[in-house]
mmCIF file of C-alpha atoms in Angstrom:
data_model
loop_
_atom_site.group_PDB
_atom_site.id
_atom_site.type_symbol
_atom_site.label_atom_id
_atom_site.label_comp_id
_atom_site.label_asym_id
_atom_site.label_seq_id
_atom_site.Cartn_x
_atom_site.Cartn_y
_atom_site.Cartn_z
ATOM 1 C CA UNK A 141 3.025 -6.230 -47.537
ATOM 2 C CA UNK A 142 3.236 -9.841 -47.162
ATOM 3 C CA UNK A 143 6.360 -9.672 -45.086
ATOM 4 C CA UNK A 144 4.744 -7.316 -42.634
ATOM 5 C CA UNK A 145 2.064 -9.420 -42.172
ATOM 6 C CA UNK A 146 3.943 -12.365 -41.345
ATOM 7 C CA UNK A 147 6.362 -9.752 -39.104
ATOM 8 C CA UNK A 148 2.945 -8.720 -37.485
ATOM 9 C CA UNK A 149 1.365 -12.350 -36.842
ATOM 10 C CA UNK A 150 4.880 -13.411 -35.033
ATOM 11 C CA UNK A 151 5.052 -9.959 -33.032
ATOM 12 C CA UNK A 152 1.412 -10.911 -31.899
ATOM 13 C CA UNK A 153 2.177 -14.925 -31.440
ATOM 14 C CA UNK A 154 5.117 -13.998 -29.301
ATOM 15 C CA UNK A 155 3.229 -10.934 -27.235
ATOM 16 C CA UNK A 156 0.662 -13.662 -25.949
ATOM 17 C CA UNK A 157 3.056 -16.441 -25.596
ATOM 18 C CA UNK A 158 5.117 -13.507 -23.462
ATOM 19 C CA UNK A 159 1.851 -12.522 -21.346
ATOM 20 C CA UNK A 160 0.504 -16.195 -20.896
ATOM 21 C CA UNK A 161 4.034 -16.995 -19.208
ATOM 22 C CA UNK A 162 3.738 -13.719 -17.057
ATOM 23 C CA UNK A 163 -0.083 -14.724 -16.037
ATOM 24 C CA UNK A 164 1.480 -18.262 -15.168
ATOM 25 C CA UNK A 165 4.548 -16.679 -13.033
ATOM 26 C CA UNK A 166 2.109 -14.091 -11.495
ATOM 27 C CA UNK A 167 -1.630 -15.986 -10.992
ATOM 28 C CA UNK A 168 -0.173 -19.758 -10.497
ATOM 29 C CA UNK A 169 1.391 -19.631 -7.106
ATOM 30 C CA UNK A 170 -1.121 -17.644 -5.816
ATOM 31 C CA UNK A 171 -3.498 -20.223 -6.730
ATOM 32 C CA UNK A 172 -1.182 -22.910 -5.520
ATOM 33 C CA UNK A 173 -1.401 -21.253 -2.173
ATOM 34 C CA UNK A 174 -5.081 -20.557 -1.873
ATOM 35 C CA UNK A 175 -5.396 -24.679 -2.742
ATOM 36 C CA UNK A 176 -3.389 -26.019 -0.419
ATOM 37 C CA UNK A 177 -4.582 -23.868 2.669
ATOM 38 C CA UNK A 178 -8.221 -25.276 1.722
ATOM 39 C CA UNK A 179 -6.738 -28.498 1.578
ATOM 40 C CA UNK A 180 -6.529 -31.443 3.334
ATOM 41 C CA UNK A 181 -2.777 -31.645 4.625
ATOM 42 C CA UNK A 182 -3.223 -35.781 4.712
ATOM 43 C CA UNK A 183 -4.479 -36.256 1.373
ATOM 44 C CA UNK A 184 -1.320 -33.835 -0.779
ATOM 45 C CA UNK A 185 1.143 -35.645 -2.554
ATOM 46 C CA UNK A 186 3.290 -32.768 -2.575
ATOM 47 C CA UNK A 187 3.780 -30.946 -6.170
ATOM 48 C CA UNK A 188 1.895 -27.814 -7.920
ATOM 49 C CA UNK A 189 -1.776 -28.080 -6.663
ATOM 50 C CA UNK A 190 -4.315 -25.604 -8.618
ATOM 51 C CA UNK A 191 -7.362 -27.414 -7.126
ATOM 52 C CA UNK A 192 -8.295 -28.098 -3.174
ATOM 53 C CA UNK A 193 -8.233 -31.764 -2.108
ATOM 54 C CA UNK A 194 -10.195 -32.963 0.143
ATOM 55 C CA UNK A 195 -11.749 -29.084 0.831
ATOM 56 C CA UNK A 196 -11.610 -28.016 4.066
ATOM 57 C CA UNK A 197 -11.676 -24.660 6.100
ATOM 58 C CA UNK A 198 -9.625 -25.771 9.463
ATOM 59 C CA UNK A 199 -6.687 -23.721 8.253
ATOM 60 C CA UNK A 200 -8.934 -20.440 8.619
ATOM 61 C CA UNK A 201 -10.670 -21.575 11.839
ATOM 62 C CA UNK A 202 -7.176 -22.151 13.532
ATOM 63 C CA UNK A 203 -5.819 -18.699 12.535
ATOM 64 C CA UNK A 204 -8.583 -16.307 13.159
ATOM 65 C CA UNK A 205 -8.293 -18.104 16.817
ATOM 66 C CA UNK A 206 -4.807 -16.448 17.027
ATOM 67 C CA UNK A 207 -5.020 -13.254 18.856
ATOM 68 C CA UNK A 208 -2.204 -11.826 16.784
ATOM 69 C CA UNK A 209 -3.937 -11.989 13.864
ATOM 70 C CA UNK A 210 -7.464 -10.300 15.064
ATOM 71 C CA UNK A 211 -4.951 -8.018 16.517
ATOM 72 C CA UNK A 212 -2.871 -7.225 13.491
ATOM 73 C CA UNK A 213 -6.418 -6.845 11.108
ATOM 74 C CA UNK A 214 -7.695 -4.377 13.234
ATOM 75 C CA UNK A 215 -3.892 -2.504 13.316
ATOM 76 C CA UNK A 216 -3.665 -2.665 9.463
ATOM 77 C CA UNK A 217 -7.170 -1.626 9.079
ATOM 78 C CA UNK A 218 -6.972 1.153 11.132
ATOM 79 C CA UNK A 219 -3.594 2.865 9.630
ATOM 80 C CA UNK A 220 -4.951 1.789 6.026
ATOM 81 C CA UNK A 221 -7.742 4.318 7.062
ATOM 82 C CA UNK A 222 -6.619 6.901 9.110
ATOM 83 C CA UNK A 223 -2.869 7.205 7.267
ATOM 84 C CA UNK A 224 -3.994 8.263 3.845
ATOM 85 C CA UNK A 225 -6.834 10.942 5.133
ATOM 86 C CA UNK A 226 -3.969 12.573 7.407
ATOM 87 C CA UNK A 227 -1.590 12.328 4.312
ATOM 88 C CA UNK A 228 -4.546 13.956 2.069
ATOM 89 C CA UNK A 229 -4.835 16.538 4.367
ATOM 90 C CA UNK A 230 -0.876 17.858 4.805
ATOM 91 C CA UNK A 231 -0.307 16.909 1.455
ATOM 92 C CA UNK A 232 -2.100 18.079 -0.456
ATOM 93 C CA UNK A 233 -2.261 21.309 1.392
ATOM 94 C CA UNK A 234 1.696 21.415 0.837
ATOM 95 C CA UNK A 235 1.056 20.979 -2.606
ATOM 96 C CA UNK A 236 -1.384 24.044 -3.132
ATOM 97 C CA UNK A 237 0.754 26.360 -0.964
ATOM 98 C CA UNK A 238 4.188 25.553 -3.498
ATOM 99 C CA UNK A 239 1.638 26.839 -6.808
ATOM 100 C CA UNK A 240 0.936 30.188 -5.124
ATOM 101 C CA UNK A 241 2.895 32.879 -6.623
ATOM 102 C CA UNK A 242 2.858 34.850 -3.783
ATOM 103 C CA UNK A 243 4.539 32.552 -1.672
ATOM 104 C CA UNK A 244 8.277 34.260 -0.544
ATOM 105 C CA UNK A 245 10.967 31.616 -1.567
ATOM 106 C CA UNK A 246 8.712 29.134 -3.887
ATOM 107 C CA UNK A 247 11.408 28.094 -5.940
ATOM 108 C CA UNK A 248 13.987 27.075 -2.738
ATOM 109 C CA UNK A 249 11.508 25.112 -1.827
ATOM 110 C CA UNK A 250 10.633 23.292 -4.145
ATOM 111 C CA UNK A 251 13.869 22.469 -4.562
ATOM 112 C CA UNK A 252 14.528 21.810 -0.858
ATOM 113 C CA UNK A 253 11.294 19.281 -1.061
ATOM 114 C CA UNK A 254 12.576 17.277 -4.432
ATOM 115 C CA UNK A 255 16.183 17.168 -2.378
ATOM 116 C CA UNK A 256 14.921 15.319 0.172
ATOM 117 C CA UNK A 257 13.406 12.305 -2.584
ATOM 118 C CA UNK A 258 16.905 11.594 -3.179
ATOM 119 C CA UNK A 259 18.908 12.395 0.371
ATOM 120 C CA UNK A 260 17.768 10.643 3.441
ATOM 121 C CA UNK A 261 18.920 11.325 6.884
ATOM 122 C CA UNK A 262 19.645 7.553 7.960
ATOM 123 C CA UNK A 263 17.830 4.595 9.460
ATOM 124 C CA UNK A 264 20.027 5.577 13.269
ATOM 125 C CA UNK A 265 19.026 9.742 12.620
ATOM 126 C CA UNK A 266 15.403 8.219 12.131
ATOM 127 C CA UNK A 267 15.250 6.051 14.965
ATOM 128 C CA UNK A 268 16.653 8.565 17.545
ATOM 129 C CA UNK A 269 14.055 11.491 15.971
ATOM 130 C CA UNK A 270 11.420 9.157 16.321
ATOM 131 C CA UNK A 271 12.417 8.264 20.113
ATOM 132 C CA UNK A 272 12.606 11.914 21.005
ATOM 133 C CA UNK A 273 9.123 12.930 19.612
ATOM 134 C CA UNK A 274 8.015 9.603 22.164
ATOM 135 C CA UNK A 275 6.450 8.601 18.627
ATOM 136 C CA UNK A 276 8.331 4.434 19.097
ATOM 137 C CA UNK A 277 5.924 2.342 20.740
ATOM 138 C CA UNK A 278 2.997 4.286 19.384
ATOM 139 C CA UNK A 279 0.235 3.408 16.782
ATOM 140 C CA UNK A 280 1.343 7.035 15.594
ATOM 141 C CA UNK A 281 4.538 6.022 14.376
ATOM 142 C CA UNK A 282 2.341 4.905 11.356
ATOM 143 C CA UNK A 283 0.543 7.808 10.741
ATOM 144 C CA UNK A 284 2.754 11.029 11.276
ATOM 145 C CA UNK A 285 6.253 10.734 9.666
ATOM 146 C CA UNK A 286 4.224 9.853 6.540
ATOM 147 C CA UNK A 287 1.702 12.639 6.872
ATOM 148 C CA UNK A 288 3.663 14.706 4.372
ATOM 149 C CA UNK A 289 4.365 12.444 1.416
ATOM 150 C CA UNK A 290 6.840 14.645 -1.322
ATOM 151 C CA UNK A 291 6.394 12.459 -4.196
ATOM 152 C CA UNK A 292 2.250 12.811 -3.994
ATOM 153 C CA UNK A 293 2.882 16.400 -2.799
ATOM 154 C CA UNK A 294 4.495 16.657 -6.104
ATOM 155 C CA UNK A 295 1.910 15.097 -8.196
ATOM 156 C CA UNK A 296 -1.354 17.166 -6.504
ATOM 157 C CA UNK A 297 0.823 20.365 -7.394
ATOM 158 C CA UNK A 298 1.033 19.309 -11.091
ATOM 159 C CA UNK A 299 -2.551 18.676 -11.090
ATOM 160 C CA UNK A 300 -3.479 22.245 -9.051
ATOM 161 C CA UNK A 301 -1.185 24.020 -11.922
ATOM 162 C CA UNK A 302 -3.385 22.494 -14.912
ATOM 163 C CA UNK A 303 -6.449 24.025 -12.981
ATOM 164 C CA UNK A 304 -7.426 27.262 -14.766
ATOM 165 C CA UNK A 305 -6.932 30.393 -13.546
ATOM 166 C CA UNK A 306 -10.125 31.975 -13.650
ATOM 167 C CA UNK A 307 -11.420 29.478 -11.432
ATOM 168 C CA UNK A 308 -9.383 31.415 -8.581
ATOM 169 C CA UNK A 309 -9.750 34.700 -9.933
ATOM 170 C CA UNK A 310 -13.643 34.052 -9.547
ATOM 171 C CA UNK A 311 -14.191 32.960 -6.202
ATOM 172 C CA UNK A 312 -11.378 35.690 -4.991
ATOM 173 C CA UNK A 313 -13.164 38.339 -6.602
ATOM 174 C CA UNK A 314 -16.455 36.801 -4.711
ATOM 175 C CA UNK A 315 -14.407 37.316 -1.839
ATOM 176 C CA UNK A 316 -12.827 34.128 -0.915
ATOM 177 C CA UNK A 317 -10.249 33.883 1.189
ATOM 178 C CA UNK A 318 -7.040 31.244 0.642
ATOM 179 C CA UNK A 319 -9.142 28.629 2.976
ATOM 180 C CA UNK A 320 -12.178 28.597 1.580
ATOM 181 C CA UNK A 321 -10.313 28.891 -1.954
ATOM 182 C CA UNK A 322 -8.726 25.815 -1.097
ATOM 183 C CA UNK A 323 -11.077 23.974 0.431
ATOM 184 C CA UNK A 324 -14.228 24.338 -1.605
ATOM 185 C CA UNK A 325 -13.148 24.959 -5.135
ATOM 186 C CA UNK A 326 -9.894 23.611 -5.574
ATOM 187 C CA UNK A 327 -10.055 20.771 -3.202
ATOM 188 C CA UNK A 328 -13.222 19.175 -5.217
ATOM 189 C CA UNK A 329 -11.548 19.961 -8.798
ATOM 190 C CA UNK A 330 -8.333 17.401 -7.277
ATOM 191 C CA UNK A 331 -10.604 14.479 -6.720
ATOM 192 C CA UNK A 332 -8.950 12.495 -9.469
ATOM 193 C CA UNK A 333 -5.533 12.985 -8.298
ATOM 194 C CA UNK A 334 -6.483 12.763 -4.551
ATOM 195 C CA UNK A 335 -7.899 9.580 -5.447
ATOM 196 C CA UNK A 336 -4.863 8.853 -6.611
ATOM 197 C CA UNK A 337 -2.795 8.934 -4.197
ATOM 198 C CA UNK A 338 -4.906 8.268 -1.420
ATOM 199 C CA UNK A 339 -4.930 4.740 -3.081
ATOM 200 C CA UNK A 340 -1.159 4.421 -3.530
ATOM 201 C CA UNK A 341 -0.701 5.321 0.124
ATOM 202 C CA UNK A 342 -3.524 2.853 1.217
ATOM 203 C CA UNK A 343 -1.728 -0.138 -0.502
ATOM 204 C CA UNK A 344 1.621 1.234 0.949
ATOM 205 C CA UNK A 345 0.045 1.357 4.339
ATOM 206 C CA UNK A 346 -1.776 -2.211 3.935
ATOM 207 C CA UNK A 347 1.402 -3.749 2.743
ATOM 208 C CA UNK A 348 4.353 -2.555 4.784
ATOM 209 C CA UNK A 349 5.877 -3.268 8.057
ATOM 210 C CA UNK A 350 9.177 -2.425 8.262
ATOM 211 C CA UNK A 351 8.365 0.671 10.284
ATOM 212 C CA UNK A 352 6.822 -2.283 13.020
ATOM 213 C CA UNK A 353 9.468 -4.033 12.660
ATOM 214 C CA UNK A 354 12.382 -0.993 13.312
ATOM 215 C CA UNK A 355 9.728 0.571 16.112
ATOM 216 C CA UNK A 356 7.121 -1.048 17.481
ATOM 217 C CA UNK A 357 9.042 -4.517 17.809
ATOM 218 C CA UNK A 358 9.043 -4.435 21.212
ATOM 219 C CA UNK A 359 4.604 -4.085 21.468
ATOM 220 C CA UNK A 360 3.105 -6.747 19.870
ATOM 221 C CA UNK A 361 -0.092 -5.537 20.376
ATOM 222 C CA UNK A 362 1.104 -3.242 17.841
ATOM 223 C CA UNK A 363 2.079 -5.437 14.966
ATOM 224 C CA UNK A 364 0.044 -5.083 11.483
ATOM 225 C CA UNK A 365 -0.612 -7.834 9.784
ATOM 226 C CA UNK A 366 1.946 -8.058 7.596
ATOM 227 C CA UNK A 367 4.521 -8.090 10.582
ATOM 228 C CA UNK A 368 2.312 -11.692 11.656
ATOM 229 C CA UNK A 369 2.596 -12.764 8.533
ATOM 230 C CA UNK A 370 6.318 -12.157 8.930
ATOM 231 C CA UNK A 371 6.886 -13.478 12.065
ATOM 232 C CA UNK A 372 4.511 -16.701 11.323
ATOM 233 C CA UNK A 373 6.958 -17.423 8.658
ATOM 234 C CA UNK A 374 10.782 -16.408 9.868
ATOM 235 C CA UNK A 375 10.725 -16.987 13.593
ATOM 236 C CA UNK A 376 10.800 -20.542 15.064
ATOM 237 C CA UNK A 377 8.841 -20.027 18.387
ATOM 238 C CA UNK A 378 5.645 -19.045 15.827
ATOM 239 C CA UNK A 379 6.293 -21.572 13.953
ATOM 240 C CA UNK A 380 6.594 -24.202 17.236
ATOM 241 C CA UNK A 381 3.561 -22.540 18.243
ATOM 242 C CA UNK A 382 1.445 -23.437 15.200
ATOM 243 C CA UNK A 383 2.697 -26.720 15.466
ATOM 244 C CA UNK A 384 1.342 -26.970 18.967
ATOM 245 C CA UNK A 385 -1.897 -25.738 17.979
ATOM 246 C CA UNK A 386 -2.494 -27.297 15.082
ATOM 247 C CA UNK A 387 -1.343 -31.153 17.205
ATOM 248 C CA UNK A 388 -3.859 -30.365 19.860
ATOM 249 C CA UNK A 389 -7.016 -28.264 18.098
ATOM 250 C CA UNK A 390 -7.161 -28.844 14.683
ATOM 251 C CA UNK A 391 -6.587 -32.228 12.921
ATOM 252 C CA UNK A 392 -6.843 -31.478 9.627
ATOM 253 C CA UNK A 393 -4.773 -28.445 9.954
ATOM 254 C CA UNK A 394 -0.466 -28.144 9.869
ATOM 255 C CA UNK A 395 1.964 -25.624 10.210
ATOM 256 C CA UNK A 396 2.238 -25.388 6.404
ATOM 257 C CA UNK A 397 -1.232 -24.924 5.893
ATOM 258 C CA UNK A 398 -1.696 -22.386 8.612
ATOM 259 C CA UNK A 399 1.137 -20.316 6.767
ATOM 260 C CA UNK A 400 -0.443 -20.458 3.200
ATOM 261 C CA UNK A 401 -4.058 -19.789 5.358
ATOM 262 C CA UNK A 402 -2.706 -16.585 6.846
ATOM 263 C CA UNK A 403 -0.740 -15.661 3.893
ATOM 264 C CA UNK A 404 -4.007 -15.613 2.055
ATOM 265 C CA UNK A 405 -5.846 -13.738 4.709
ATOM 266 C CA UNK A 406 -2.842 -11.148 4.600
ATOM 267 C CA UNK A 407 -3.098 -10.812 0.787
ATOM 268 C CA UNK A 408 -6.821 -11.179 -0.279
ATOM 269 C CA UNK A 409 -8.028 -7.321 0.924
ATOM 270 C CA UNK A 410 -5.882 -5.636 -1.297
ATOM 271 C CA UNK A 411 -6.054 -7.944 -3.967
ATOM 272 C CA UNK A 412 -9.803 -7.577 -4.537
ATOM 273 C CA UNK A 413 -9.537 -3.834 -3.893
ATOM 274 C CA UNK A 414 -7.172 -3.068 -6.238
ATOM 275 C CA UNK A 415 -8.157 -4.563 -10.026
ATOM 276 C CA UNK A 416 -11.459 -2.086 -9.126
ATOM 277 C CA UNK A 417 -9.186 0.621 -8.538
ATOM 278 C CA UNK A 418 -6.788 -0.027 -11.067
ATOM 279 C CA UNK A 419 -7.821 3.106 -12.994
ATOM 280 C CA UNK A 420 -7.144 5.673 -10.583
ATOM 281 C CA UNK A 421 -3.741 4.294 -10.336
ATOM 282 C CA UNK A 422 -3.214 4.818 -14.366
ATOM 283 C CA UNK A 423 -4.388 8.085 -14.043
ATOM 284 C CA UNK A 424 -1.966 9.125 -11.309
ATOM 285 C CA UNK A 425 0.576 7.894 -13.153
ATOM 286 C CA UNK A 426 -0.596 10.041 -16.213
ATOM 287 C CA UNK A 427 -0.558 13.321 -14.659
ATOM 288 C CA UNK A 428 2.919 13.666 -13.664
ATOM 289 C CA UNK A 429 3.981 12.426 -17.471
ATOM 290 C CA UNK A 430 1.880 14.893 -19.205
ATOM 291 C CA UNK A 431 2.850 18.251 -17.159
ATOM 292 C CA UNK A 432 5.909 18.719 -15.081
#
């Protein structure tokens, strides 16, 4: 007894010490950026800062008066909205149709669906079906190829399968037909898995760019903000730009502070959003481990 007490107090000892060095990875440059874009650029020393010196919010000021940033809120914004409810719609949809036993060739495609998680056509294939549907240089190039998402297609099925039976049998025998079936009694039984993934697509759609970047580089006035972001902090006319801007507007504000001030802008949404969230995610994750 003894020795698994002392096995148990060193398991514990070393499970903090394990999760106080992933807080420190995970929380401390975070903070160190946040501090040094409320800083004043003249009064750091250089090193780790947790705390702002000499507070100041010029940083901000100077990067909300960058078109390309209003520009790339309102873009993110708007395909963090509209891209999930066209998702939930096709989706989930998809998903009821594949439970139906009536359904003539259920099984080939289900497999055909799963198939295509692990086969992809090709970033060039991609590109040229995009082009031909006159989707590149659209603000629907964010919305459509991900209106049918197989993975969460896969997880609302799971969920529509656990649903009982007799539900369906009910309204059908009160004369429902598959529409009304779908959309007014199984369609509010989902609402913990559509929450679900309606918030892992809204972080995918906050977060990514790589579809700006492959095709919508060409229309700025189409970049998210995560493609600023990008651009503020790879490409050396942005960069030469801040620099200009922050010489002739903004004293207290420098290149490096206007990067950690728009990387903070760029991060902070999702960041609050998701701890109060959190839960939904967990129990998306649950459903496709209990039934498959």
């Amino acid at each position: 007894m003894k020795r698994r007490s002392v096995s148990g107090l060193v398991f514990d000892i070393s499970n903090h010490l394990f999760l106080i060095l992933v807080f420190c990875v995970m929380v401390l440059p975070f903070l160190y950026i946040i501090s040094y874009s409320v800083s004043n650029p003249s009064l750091l020393k250089g090193g780790l800062i947790l705390f702002p010196v000499g507070f100041t919010f010029d940083s901000y000021k100077l990067a909300f008066q960058d078109p390309a940033i209003i520009t790339g809120i309102f873009i993110s914004v708007a395909r963090t909205i509209i891209g999930p409810i066209v998702m939930l719609f096709f989706t989930s949809m998809a998903g009821y149709v594949l439970t139906r036993r009536e359904l003539v060739g259920a099984k080939f495609f289900r497999k055909y669906f799963v198939f295509t998680m692990y086969v992809s056509s090709g970033l060039v294939p991609m590109y040229i079906a995009m082009n031909l549907l006159h989707l590149t240089g659209t603000f629907l190039i964010y919305v459509l190829p991900g209106a049918i998402s197989i993975f969460n297609m896969i997880l609302i099925k799971t969920y529509i399968e656990s649903v009982p039976k007799s539900l369906e049998e009910a309204a059908i025998i009160d004369g429902a037909n598959d529409f009304v079936l779908f959309f007014k009694v199984i369609f509010p039984v989902c609402m913990p898995v559509l929450a679900a993934v309606t918030l892992f697509t809204c972080v995918n759609q906050w977060n990514t760019f790589i579809d700006a970047q492959i095709y919508n580089t060409m229309y700025p006035n189409l970049y998210p903000l995560q493609y600023v972001l990008y651009n503020t902090l790879t490409s050396v006319s942005s960069l030469e730009q801040l620099q200009r801007q922050a010489a002739e507007s903004q004293p207290l504000a420098t290149p490096q502070s206007l990067k950690m001030a728009i990387t903070v802008i760029t991060i902070l949404p999702i960041a609050c959003v998701y701890p109060l969230l959190q839960k939904y995610f967990m129990k998306g994750l649950l459903i496709g481990s209990i039934k498959g």
